[in-house]
PDB file of C-alpha atoms in Angstrom:
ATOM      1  CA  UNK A1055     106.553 102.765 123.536  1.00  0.00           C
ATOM      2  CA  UNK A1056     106.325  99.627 125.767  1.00  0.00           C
ATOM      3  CA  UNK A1057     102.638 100.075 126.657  1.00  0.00           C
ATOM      4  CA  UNK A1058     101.397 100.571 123.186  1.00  0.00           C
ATOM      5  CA  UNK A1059     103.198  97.469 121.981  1.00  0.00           C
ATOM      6  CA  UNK A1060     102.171  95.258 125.244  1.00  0.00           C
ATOM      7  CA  UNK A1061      98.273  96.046 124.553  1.00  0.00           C
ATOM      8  CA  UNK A1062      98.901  95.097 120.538  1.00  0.00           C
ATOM      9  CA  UNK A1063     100.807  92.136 121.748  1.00  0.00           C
ATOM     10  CA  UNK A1064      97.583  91.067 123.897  1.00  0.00           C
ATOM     11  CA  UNK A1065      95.730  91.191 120.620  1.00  0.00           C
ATOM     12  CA  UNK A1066      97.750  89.453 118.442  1.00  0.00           C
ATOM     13  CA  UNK A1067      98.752  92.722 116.550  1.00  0.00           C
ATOM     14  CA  UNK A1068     102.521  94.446 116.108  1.00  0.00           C
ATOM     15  CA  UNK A1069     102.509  98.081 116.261  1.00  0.00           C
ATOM     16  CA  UNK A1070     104.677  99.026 112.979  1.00  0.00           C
ATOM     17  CA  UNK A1071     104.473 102.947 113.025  1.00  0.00           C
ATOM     18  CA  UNK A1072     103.855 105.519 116.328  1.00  0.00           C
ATOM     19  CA  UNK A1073     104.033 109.125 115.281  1.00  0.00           C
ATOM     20  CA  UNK A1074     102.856 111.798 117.831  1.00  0.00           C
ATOM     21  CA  UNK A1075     102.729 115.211 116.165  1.00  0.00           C
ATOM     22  CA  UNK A1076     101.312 118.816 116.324  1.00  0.00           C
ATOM     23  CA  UNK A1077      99.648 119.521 112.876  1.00  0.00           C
ATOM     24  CA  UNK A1078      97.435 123.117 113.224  1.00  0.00           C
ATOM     25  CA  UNK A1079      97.550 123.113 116.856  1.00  0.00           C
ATOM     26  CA  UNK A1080      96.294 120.263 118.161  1.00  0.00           C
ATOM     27  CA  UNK A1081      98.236 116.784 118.885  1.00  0.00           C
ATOM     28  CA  UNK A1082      98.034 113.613 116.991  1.00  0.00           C
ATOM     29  CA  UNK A1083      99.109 110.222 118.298  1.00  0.00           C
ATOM     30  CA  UNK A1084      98.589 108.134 115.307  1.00  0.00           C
ATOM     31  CA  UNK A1085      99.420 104.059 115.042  1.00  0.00           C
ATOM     32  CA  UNK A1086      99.628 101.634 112.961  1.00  0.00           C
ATOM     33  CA  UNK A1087      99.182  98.324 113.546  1.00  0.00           C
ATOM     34  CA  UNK A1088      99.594  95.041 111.267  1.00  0.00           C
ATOM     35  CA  UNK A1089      98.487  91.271 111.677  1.00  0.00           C
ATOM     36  CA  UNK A1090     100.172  88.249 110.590  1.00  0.00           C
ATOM     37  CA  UNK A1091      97.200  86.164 110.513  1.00  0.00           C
ATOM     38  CA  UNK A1092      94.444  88.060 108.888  1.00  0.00           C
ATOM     39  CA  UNK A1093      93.832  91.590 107.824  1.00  0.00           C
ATOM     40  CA  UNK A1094      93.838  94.679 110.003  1.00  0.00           C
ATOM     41  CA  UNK A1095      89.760  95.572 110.516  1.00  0.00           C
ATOM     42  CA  UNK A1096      87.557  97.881 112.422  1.00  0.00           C
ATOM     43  CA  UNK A1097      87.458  95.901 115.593  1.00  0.00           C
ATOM     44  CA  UNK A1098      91.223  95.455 115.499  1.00  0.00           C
ATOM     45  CA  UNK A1099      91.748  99.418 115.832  1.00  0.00           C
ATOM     46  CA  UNK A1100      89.420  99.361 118.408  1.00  0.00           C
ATOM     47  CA  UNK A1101      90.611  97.267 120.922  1.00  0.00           C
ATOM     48  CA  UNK A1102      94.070  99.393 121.298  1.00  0.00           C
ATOM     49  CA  UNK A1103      91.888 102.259 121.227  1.00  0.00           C
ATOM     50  CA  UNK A1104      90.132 100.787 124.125  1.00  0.00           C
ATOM     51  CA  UNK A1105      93.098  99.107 125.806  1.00  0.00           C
ATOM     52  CA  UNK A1106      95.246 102.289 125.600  1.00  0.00           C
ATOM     53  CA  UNK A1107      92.790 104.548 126.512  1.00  0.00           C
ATOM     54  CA  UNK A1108      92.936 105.620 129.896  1.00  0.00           C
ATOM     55  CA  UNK A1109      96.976 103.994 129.984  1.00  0.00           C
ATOM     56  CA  UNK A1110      97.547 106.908 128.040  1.00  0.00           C
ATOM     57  CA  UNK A1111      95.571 109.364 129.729  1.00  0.00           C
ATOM     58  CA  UNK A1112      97.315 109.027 132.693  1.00  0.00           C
ATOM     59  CA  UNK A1113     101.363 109.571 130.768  1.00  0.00           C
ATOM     60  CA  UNK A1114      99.629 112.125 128.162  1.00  0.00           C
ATOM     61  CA  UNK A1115      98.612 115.295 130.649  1.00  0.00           C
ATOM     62  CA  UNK A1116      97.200 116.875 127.591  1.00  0.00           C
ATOM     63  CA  UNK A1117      94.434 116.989 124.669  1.00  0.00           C
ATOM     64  CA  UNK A1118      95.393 114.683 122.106  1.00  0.00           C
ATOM     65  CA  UNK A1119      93.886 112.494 119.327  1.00  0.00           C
ATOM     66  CA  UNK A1120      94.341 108.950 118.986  1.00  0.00           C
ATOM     67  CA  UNK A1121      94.085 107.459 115.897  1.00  0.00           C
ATOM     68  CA  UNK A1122      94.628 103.455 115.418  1.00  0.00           C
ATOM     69  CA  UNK A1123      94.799 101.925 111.575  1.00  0.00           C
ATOM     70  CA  UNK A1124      96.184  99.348 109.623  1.00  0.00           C
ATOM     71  CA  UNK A1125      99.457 100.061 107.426  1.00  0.00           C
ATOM     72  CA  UNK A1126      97.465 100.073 104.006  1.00  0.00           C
ATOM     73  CA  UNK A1127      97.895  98.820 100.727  1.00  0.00           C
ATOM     74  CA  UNK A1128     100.804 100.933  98.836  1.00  0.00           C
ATOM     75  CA  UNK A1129     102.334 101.273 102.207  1.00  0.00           C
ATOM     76  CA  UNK A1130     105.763 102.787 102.077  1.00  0.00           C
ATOM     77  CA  UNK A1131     108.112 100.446 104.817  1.00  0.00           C
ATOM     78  CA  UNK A1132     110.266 103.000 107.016  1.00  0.00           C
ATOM     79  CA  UNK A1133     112.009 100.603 109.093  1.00  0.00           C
ATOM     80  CA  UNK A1134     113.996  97.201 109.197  1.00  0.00           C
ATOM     81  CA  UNK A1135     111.619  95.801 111.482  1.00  0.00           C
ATOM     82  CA  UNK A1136     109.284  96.055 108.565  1.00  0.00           C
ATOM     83  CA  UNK A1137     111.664  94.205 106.169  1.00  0.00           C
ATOM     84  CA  UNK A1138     111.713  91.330 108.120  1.00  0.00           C
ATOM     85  CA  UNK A1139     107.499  91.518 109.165  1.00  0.00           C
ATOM     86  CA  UNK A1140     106.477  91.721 105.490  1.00  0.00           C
ATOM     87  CA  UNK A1141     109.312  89.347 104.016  1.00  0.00           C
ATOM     88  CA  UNK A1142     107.473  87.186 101.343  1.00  0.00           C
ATOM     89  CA  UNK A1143     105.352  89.605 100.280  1.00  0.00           C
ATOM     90  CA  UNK A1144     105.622  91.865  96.861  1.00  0.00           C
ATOM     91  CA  UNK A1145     106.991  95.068  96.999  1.00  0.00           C
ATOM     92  CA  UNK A1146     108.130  97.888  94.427  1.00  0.00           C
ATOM     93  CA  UNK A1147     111.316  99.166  95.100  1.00  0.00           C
ATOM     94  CA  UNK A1148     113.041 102.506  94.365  1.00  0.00           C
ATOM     95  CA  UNK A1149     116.964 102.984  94.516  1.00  0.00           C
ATOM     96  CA  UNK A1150     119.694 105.475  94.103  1.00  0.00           C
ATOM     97  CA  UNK A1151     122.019 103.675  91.894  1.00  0.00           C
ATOM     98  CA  UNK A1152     120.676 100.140  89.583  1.00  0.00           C
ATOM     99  CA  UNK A1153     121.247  97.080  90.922  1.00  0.00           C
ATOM    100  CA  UNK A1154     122.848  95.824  87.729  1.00  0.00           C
ATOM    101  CA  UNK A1155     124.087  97.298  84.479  1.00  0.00           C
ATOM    102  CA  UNK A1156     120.976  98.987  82.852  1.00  0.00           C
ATOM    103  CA  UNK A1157     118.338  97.699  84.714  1.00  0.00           C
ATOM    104  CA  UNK A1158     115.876 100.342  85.983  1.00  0.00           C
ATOM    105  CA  UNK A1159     116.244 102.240  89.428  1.00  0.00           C
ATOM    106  CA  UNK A1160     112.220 101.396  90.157  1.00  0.00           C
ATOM    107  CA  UNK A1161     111.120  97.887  89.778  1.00  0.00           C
ATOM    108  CA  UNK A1162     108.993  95.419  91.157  1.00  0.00           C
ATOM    109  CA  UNK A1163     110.632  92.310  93.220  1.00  0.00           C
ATOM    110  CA  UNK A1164     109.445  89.670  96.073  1.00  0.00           C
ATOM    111  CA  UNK A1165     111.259  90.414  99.514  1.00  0.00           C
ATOM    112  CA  UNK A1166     112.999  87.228 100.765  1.00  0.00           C
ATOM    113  CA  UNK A1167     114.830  88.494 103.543  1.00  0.00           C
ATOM    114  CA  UNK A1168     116.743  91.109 105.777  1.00  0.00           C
ATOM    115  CA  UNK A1169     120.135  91.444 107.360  1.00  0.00           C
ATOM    116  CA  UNK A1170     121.501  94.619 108.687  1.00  0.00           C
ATOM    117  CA  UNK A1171     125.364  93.973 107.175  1.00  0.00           C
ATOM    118  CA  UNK A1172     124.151  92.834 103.524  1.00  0.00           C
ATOM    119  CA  UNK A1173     121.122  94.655 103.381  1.00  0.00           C
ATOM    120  CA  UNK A1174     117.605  93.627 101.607  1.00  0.00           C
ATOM    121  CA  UNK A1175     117.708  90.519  99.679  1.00  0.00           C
ATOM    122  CA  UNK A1176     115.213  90.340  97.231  1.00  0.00           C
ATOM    123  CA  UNK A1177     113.765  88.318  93.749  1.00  0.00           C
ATOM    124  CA  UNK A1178     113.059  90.770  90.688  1.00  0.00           C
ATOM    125  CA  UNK A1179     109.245  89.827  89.489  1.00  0.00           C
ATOM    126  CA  UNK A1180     110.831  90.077  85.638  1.00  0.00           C
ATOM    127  CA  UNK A1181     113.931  88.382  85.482  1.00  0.00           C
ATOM    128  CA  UNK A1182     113.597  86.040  88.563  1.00  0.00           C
ATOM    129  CA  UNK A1183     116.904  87.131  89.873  1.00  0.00           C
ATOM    130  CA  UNK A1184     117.936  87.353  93.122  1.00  0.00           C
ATOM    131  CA  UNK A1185     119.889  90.370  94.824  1.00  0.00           C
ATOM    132  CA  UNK A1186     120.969  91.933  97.661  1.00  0.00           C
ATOM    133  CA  UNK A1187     120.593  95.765  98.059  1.00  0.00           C
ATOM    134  CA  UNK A1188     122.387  97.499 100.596  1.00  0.00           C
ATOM    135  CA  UNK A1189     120.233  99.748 102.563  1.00  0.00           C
ATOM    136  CA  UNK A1190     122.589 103.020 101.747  1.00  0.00           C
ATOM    137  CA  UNK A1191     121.483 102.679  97.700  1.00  0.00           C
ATOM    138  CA  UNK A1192     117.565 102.083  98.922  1.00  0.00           C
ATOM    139  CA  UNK A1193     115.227 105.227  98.135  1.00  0.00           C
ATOM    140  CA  UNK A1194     112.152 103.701  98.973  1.00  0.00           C
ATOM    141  CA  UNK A1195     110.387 100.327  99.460  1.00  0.00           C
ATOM    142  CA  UNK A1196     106.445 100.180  99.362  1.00  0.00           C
ATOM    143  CA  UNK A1197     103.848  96.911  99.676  1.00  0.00           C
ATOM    144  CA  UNK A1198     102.553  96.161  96.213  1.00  0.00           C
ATOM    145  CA  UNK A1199     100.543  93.865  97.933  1.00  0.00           C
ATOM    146  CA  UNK A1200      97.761  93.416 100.699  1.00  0.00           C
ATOM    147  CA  UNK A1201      99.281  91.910 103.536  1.00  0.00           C
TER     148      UNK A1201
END
C-alpha cells in the first residue's frame, strides 16, 4: 500500500509485513516495520501511527484497529524482499529435502544473498559451507538474530 510505505519511507523505516484481517468481528490492520540503522522502538511505531492516521481514515470507511510493531526476534521471513533486507544476518532455516547428503533438514546458516532464479544463498554456521537453496525446497526461514 503506497501510503503506508511513503509515511515509513519519511521515517527512515521499510514496512516488511501489512495484514488487514477480521479476527472475532472486528478488523485489524496490523504492520510491521524494520530499520536498517537501529532497532525498531516505541517512538518508531508511533510516528506511522500518527502519520497514517487520518490518511487512513479517509480510504478505511470503517472501525478498524491499527497496530504498528517491529518484526521481532525469531521472526519468521515470508517474502523475498525480506531475503535481501536481512541479508548478513543469522537465520535458522527449515527445508523440504537436505541440502547435501545427510545433513539435517533444520540448521542454522548466515544469509549472504538472494536471487529469484538460484534462490537463497547462504553459509552453514557448522561447516562454513556455502549453498544455494532454491526457494521450492525452503519450508521456513526465521531471524536467529536481532536485527
Amino acid at each position: 500500500m503506497p501510503v503506508i510505505e511513503n509515511t515509513a519511507m519519511r521515517y527512515n523505516l521499510i514496512p516488511l509485513e501489512v495484514s488487514f484481517e477480521k479476527e472475532s468481528g472486528h478488523w485489524f490492520l496490523r504492520i510491521f516495520i524494520y530499520s536498517s540503522d537501529h532497532p525498531v522502538n516505541h517512538s518508531d511505531c508511533e510516528h506511522i501511527t500518527r502519520g497514517l492516521g487520518d490518511l487512513l481514515d479517509e480510504l478505511i470507511p470503517f472501525k478498524y484497529y491499527l497496530e504498528v510493531s517491529s518484526p521481532g526476534l525469531d521472526r519468521r521471513l515470508k517474502s523475498t524482499k525480506e531475503y535481501v533486507i536481512f541479508k548478513g544476518h543469522d537465520v535458522v532455516i527449515k527445508v523440504k529435502e537436505p541440502i547435501d547428503a545427510g545433513y539435517p533438514k533444520k540448521f542454522n546458516a548466515k544469509l549472504l544473498d538472494f536471487n529469484e532464479g538460484p534462490g537463497l544463498k547462504i553459509i552453514t554456521e557448522d561447516t562454513q559451507k556455502e549453498y544455494t537453496i532454491n526457494t521450492d525446497n525452503i519450508f521456513s526461514v526465521r531471524l536467529n538474530d536481532m536485527p
